mmCIF file of C-alpha atoms in Angstrom:
data_model
loop_
_atom_site.group_PDB
_atom_site.id
_atom_site.type_symbol
_atom_site.label_atom_id
_atom_site.label_comp_id
_atom_site.label_asym_id
_atom_site.label_seq_id
_atom_site.Cartn_x
_atom_site.Cartn_y
_atom_site.Cartn_z
ATOM 1 C CA MET W 1 10.189 14.689 -20.626
ATOM 2 C CA PRO W 2 8.639 11.198 -20.829
ATOM 3 C CA HIS W 3 10.070 8.212 -18.976
ATOM 4 C CA ARG W 4 10.899 4.772 -20.349
ATOM 5 C CA PHE W 5 8.489 2.683 -18.282
ATOM 6 C CA LYS W 6 5.432 1.001 -19.772
ATOM 7 C CA ALA W 7 4.008 0.072 -16.373
ATOM 8 C CA ILE W 8 4.058 1.554 -12.878
ATOM 9 C CA LEU W 9 3.115 -0.585 -9.882
ATOM 10 C CA PHE W 10 1.943 1.265 -6.780
ATOM 11 C CA ASP W 11 1.615 0.458 -3.134
ATOM 12 C CA LEU W 12 -1.644 1.841 -1.683
ATOM 13 C CA ASP W 13 -1.472 2.835 2.006
ATOM 14 C CA GLY W 14 1.203 5.431 2.626
ATOM 15 C CA THR W 15 1.778 5.873 -1.107
ATOM 16 C CA ILE W 16 -1.466 6.753 -2.888
ATOM 17 C CA ILE W 17 -3.665 7.343 0.146
ATOM 18 C CA ASP W 18 -3.242 8.149 3.818
ATOM 19 C CA SER W 19 -5.530 5.540 5.363
ATOM 20 C CA ALA W 20 -4.069 5.651 8.866
ATOM 21 C CA GLY W 21 -6.949 7.687 10.308
ATOM 22 C CA ASP W 22 -9.635 5.271 9.113
ATOM 23 C CA LEU W 23 -7.582 2.282 10.216
ATOM 24 C CA GLN W 24 -7.079 3.897 13.629
ATOM 25 C CA THR W 25 -10.822 4.522 14.014
ATOM 26 C CA THR W 26 -11.557 0.898 13.162
ATOM 27 C CA MET W 27 -8.815 -0.517 15.351
ATOM 28 C CA ASN W 28 -9.797 1.580 18.365
ATOM 29 C CA LEU W 29 -13.398 0.456 18.076
ATOM 30 C CA ILE W 30 -12.248 -3.179 18.089
ATOM 31 C CA LEU W 31 -9.817 -2.571 20.949
ATOM 32 C CA GLY W 32 -12.525 -0.775 22.940
ATOM 33 C CA GLN W 33 -14.774 -3.799 22.603
ATOM 34 C CA GLU W 34 -11.947 -5.821 24.148
ATOM 35 C CA ASN W 35 -11.466 -3.314 27.015
ATOM 36 C CA ARG W 36 -8.037 -2.362 25.725
ATOM 37 C CA ARG W 37 -6.534 1.103 25.498
ATOM 38 C CA GLN W 38 -6.800 3.210 22.364
ATOM 39 C CA ILE W 39 -3.795 3.524 20.043
ATOM 40 C CA SER W 40 -2.391 6.744 18.645
ATOM 41 C CA LEU W 41 -2.118 7.626 14.971
ATOM 42 C CA ASP W 42 1.647 7.076 15.024
ATOM 43 C CA GLU W 43 1.143 3.677 16.621
ATOM 44 C CA MET W 44 -1.372 2.813 13.923
ATOM 45 C CA LYS W 45 1.104 3.747 11.206
ATOM 46 C CA ALA W 46 3.715 1.541 12.843
ATOM 47 C CA CYS W 47 1.294 -1.401 12.735
ATOM 48 C CA THR W 48 0.510 -1.178 9.015
ATOM 49 C CA GLY W 49 2.239 -2.608 5.979
ATOM 50 C CA ASP W 50 2.339 -6.359 6.613
ATOM 51 C CA GLY W 51 -1.304 -7.287 6.133
ATOM 52 C CA LEU W 52 -4.298 -7.418 8.456
ATOM 53 C CA GLN W 53 -3.170 -10.389 10.523
ATOM 54 C CA MET W 54 0.136 -8.753 11.423
ATOM 55 C CA MET W 55 -1.569 -5.395 11.979
ATOM 56 C CA LEU W 56 -3.922 -6.914 14.551
ATOM 57 C CA ASP W 57 -1.067 -8.817 16.169
ATOM 58 C CA LYS W 58 1.022 -5.646 16.528
ATOM 59 C CA ALA W 59 -1.912 -3.593 17.873
ATOM 60 C CA TYR W 60 -2.744 -6.205 20.493
ATOM 61 C CA ARG W 61 0.881 -6.470 21.588
ATOM 62 C CA LEU W 62 0.969 -2.682 21.974
ATOM 63 C CA THR W 63 -2.142 -2.589 24.130
ATOM 64 C CA GLY W 64 -1.630 -5.527 26.474
ATOM 65 C CA SER W 65 -0.985 -9.221 26.276
ATOM 66 C CA PRO W 66 -0.692 -10.742 22.779
ATOM 67 C CA ILE W 67 -3.377 -13.052 21.450
ATOM 68 C CA ASP W 68 -2.853 -16.299 19.576
ATOM 69 C CA ALA W 69 -3.233 -16.875 15.846
ATOM 70 C CA ALA W 70 -6.680 -18.446 16.167
ATOM 71 C CA ASP W 71 -8.053 -15.403 18.015
ATOM 72 C CA ILE W 72 -6.512 -13.059 15.448
ATOM 73 C CA ALA W 73 -8.109 -15.065 12.633
ATOM 74 C CA ALA W 74 -11.474 -14.745 14.377
ATOM 75 C CA LEU W 75 -11.002 -10.970 14.715
ATOM 76 C CA MET W 76 -10.212 -10.376 11.055
ATOM 77 C CA PRO W 77 -13.795 -10.596 9.701
ATOM 78 C CA ARG W 78 -14.983 -8.275 12.496
ATOM 79 C CA PHE W 79 -12.297 -5.733 11.674
ATOM 80 C CA LEU W 80 -13.105 -5.861 7.956
ATOM 81 C CA SER W 81 -16.821 -5.455 8.655
ATOM 82 C CA VAL W 82 -16.224 -2.285 10.697
ATOM 83 C CA TYR W 83 -13.664 -0.956 8.220
ATOM 84 C CA GLU W 84 -16.071 -1.492 5.320
ATOM 85 C CA GLY W 85 -18.531 0.865 6.999
ATOM 86 C CA ILE W 86 -16.062 3.770 6.918
ATOM 87 C CA GLU W 87 -16.204 5.540 3.578
ATOM 88 C CA ALA W 88 -12.870 6.763 2.265
ATOM 89 C CA LYS W 89 -12.889 10.440 1.305
ATOM 90 C CA PRO W 90 -10.944 12.032 -1.580
ATOM 91 C CA GLU W 91 -9.052 14.073 1.010
ATOM 92 C CA CYS W 92 -7.118 10.923 1.917
ATOM 93 C CA ILE W 93 -5.314 11.009 -1.448
ATOM 94 C CA TYR W 94 -1.826 12.422 -1.054
ATOM 95 C CA PRO W 95 -1.240 15.837 -2.682
ATOM 96 C CA ASP W 96 -0.694 15.732 -6.454
ATOM 97 C CA MET W 97 -1.117 11.951 -6.602
ATOM 98 C CA ALA W 98 -4.451 12.003 -8.455
ATOM 99 C CA GLU W 99 -3.033 14.292 -11.122
ATOM 100 C CA PHE W 100 0.070 12.132 -11.412
ATOM 101 C CA LEU W 101 -2.094 9.044 -11.976
ATOM 102 C CA ARG W 102 -4.259 10.884 -14.491
ATOM 103 C CA THR W 103 -1.246 12.060 -16.473
ATOM 104 C CA GLU W 104 0.270 8.578 -16.605
ATOM 105 C CA PHE W 105 -3.071 7.044 -17.574
ATOM 106 C CA VAL W 106 -3.623 9.511 -20.417
ATOM 107 C CA GLY W 107 -0.053 8.919 -21.549
ATOM 108 C CA GLY W 108 -0.725 5.207 -21.924
ATOM 109 C CA THR W 109 1.170 3.884 -18.902
ATOM 110 C CA LYS W 110 -0.321 0.675 -17.530
ATOM 111 C CA MET W 111 -0.796 0.768 -13.769
ATOM 112 C CA ALA W 112 -1.499 -1.663 -10.949
ATOM 113 C CA VAL W 113 -1.927 -1.521 -7.189
ATOM 114 C CA ILE W 114 -0.012 -4.066 -5.142
ATOM 115 C CA THR W 115 -0.905 -3.830 -1.464
ATOM 116 C CA ASN W 116 -0.905 -6.039 1.600
ATOM 117 C CA LYS W 117 -4.380 -4.721 2.431
ATOM 118 C CA HIS W 118 -7.167 -7.182 1.598
ATOM 119 C CA GLU W 119 -8.024 -6.933 -2.093
ATOM 120 C CA GLY W 120 -11.711 -6.246 -1.434
ATOM 121 C CA ALA W 121 -10.910 -3.333 0.862
ATOM 122 C CA ALA W 122 -8.396 -1.935 -1.620
ATOM 123 C CA ARG W 123 -10.889 -2.068 -4.486
ATOM 124 C CA ARG W 124 -13.611 -0.473 -2.348
ATOM 125 C CA ILE W 125 -11.397 2.419 -1.325
ATOM 126 C CA LEU W 126 -10.099 3.046 -4.844
ATOM 127 C CA LYS W 127 -13.682 3.180 -6.084
ATOM 128 C CA GLN W 128 -14.815 5.485 -3.280
ATOM 129 C CA VAL W 129 -12.043 7.999 -4.007
ATOM 130 C CA LYS W 130 -12.601 7.627 -7.767
ATOM 131 C CA LEU W 131 -9.154 6.295 -8.618
ATOM 132 C CA ASP W 132 -10.208 2.785 -9.648
ATOM 133 C CA LYS W 133 -10.368 3.622 -13.370
ATOM 134 C CA PHE W 134 -6.618 4.131 -13.496
ATOM 135 C CA PHE W 135 -5.674 0.580 -12.486
ATOM 136 C CA GLU W 136 -5.953 -2.504 -14.666
ATOM 137 C CA VAL W 137 -4.840 -4.814 -11.859
ATOM 138 C CA VAL W 138 -5.337 -4.733 -8.092
ATOM 139 C CA ILE W 139 -3.526 -7.315 -5.983
ATOM 140 C CA GLY W 140 -4.157 -7.495 -2.248
ATOM 141 C CA GLY W 141 -2.554 -9.364 0.583
ATOM 142 C CA ASP W 142 -5.115 -12.150 0.186
ATOM 143 C CA THR W 143 -5.083 -12.368 -3.632
ATOM 144 C CA LEU W 144 -2.188 -14.817 -3.833
ATOM 145 C CA PRO W 145 -0.607 -17.271 -1.402
ATOM 146 C CA GLN W 146 2.303 -14.804 -1.108
ATOM 147 C CA ARG W 147 2.310 -11.109 -0.307
ATOM 148 C CA LYS W 148 4.984 -8.406 -0.216
ATOM 149 C CA PRO W 149 7.912 -8.574 0.441
ATOM 150 C CA HIS W 150 7.673 -11.739 -1.679
ATOM 151 C CA PRO W 151 8.196 -10.885 -5.368
ATOM 152 C CA MET W 152 5.247 -12.962 -6.593
ATOM 153 C CA PRO W 153 2.619 -10.164 -6.375
ATOM 154 C CA ILE W 154 4.771 -8.005 -8.663
ATOM 155 C CA LEU W 155 5.488 -10.853 -11.070
ATOM 156 C CA HIS W 156 1.806 -11.769 -11.170
ATOM 157 C CA ALA W 157 0.808 -8.154 -11.866
ATOM 158 C CA LEU W 158 3.316 -7.926 -14.716
ATOM 159 C CA HIS W 159 1.940 -11.152 -16.170
ATOM 160 C CA GLU W 160 -1.591 -9.745 -16.018
ATOM 161 C CA LEU W 161 -0.458 -6.457 -17.585
ATOM 162 C CA LYS W 162 1.603 -8.312 -20.231
ATOM 163 C CA ILE W 163 4.624 -6.168 -19.362
ATOM 164 C CA SER W 164 8.219 -7.351 -18.937
ATOM 165 C CA GLN W 165 10.337 -6.662 -15.870
ATOM 166 C CA ASP W 166 12.572 -4.402 -17.960
ATOM 167 C CA ASP W 167 9.648 -2.047 -18.584
ATOM 168 C CA ALA W 168 8.220 -1.740 -15.040
ATOM 169 C CA VAL W 169 8.902 0.179 -11.834
ATOM 170 C CA MET W 170 7.487 -0.025 -8.300
ATOM 171 C CA ILE W 171 6.494 3.086 -6.334
ATOM 172 C CA GLY W 172 5.935 2.584 -2.608
ATOM 173 C CA ASP W 173 6.878 3.788 0.851
ATOM 174 C CA SER W 174 8.231 0.834 2.791
ATOM 175 C CA PRO W 175 10.957 -1.810 2.897
ATOM 176 C CA ASN W 176 8.355 -4.339 1.757
ATOM 177 C CA ASP W 177 7.964 -2.416 -1.504
ATOM 178 C CA ALA W 178 11.702 -2.057 -2.098
ATOM 179 C CA LEU W 179 12.447 -5.696 -1.249
ATOM 180 C CA SER W 180 9.585 -7.040 -3.345
ATOM 181 C CA ALA W 181 10.779 -4.966 -6.308
ATOM 182 C CA GLN W 182 14.408 -5.948 -5.808
ATOM 183 C CA ASP W 183 13.596 -9.666 -5.755
ATOM 184 C CA ALA W 184 11.283 -9.295 -8.757
ATOM 185 C CA GLY W 185 14.064 -7.648 -10.730
ATOM 186 C CA ILE W 186 12.546 -4.197 -11.171
ATOM 187 C CA PRO W 187 13.596 -0.749 -9.868
ATOM 188 C CA SER W 188 11.779 0.998 -7.044
ATOM 189 C CA ILE W 189 11.062 4.566 -5.987
ATOM 190 C CA ILE W 190 10.322 5.085 -2.300
ATOM 191 C CA LEU W 191 8.223 8.049 -1.172
ATOM 192 C CA ARG W 192 9.504 9.363 2.133
ATOM 193 C CA TYR W 193 6.144 10.797 3.248
ATOM 194 C CA GLY W 194 4.556 7.395 3.831
ATOM 195 C CA TYR W 195 4.596 4.941 6.691
ATOM 196 C CA ASN W 196 8.311 4.246 6.423
ATOM 197 C CA HIS W 197 9.406 1.608 8.880
ATOM 198 C CA ASP W 198 12.949 0.791 9.942
ATOM 199 C CA TRP W 199 15.026 -0.118 6.917
ATOM 200 C CA PRO W 200 17.053 -3.345 6.966
ATOM 201 C CA ASP W 201 20.781 -2.895 6.592
ATOM 202 C CA GLY W 202 21.850 -3.215 2.978
ATOM 203 C CA LEU W 203 18.399 -2.662 1.464
ATOM 204 C CA LYS W 204 18.294 0.384 -0.770
ATOM 205 C CA PRO W 205 15.616 1.413 -3.275
ATOM 206 C CA THR W 206 16.656 2.624 -6.703
ATOM 207 C CA ALA W 207 15.567 6.160 -5.798
ATOM 208 C CA TYR W 208 13.871 8.183 -3.078
ATOM 209 C CA ALA W 209 11.306 10.959 -3.555
ATOM 210 C CA ASN W 210 10.002 13.415 -0.989
ATOM 211 C CA HIS W 211 6.785 14.059 -2.910
ATOM 212 C CA VAL W 212 5.025 13.050 -6.102
ATOM 213 C CA GLN W 213 6.652 15.733 -8.226
ATOM 214 C CA GLU W 214 10.051 14.231 -7.453
ATOM 215 C CA CYS W 215 8.735 10.881 -8.713
ATOM 216 C CA ARG W 216 8.458 12.426 -12.184
ATOM 217 C CA VAL W 217 12.145 13.295 -12.101
ATOM 218 C CA ALA W 218 13.160 9.930 -10.672
ATOM 219 C CA LEU W 219 11.245 8.074 -13.408
ATOM 220 C CA GLN W 220 13.267 9.922 -16.024
ATOM 221 C CA LEU W 221 16.603 9.205 -14.362
ATOM 222 C CA ILE W 222 16.398 5.492 -13.515
#
């Protein structure tokens, strides 16, 4: 049964792809150069979701004394340079997600990626795993002055897609996705398999899904 939405907006990390392993490899190389301890995969997941600056800040706090904003800013290009050299593999796509995207694309649903990852990195990864053709719009954490949980990335994507708020839904895995959708005036579906962080009291998505197949059902019900 088809759903009512003309556009679906997706988070990237923890929703479409599991990038934690590649991020961990990159982060540990950077930390090793600074004579800091390596971080675990779970620690890496806990650091993601708020953009590169916050990710570096969290990783450095986990592995020793924090560093100031100027040092983090200087680290960002180095991190991106290392990360760019790691090619994303199709195996990082969550089960059934590629087929879900293909079905929606063939059915005429407009789709966008809204991530706090740098836009260039997001576009590179989508191209490497051959998912880029499905998305008309890609908005990263550095595309606009604001990033999730601010609603502006969603509102900007809808403007670019020429779709109203009444006809769009956000699919993600974190409080940032749910809050951004809530403040933009659109429903959200949260996938439980992602990098879910602690949820603020009172924040509830429109629906939860344990896997992509449940998203199909949720889209029909909300």
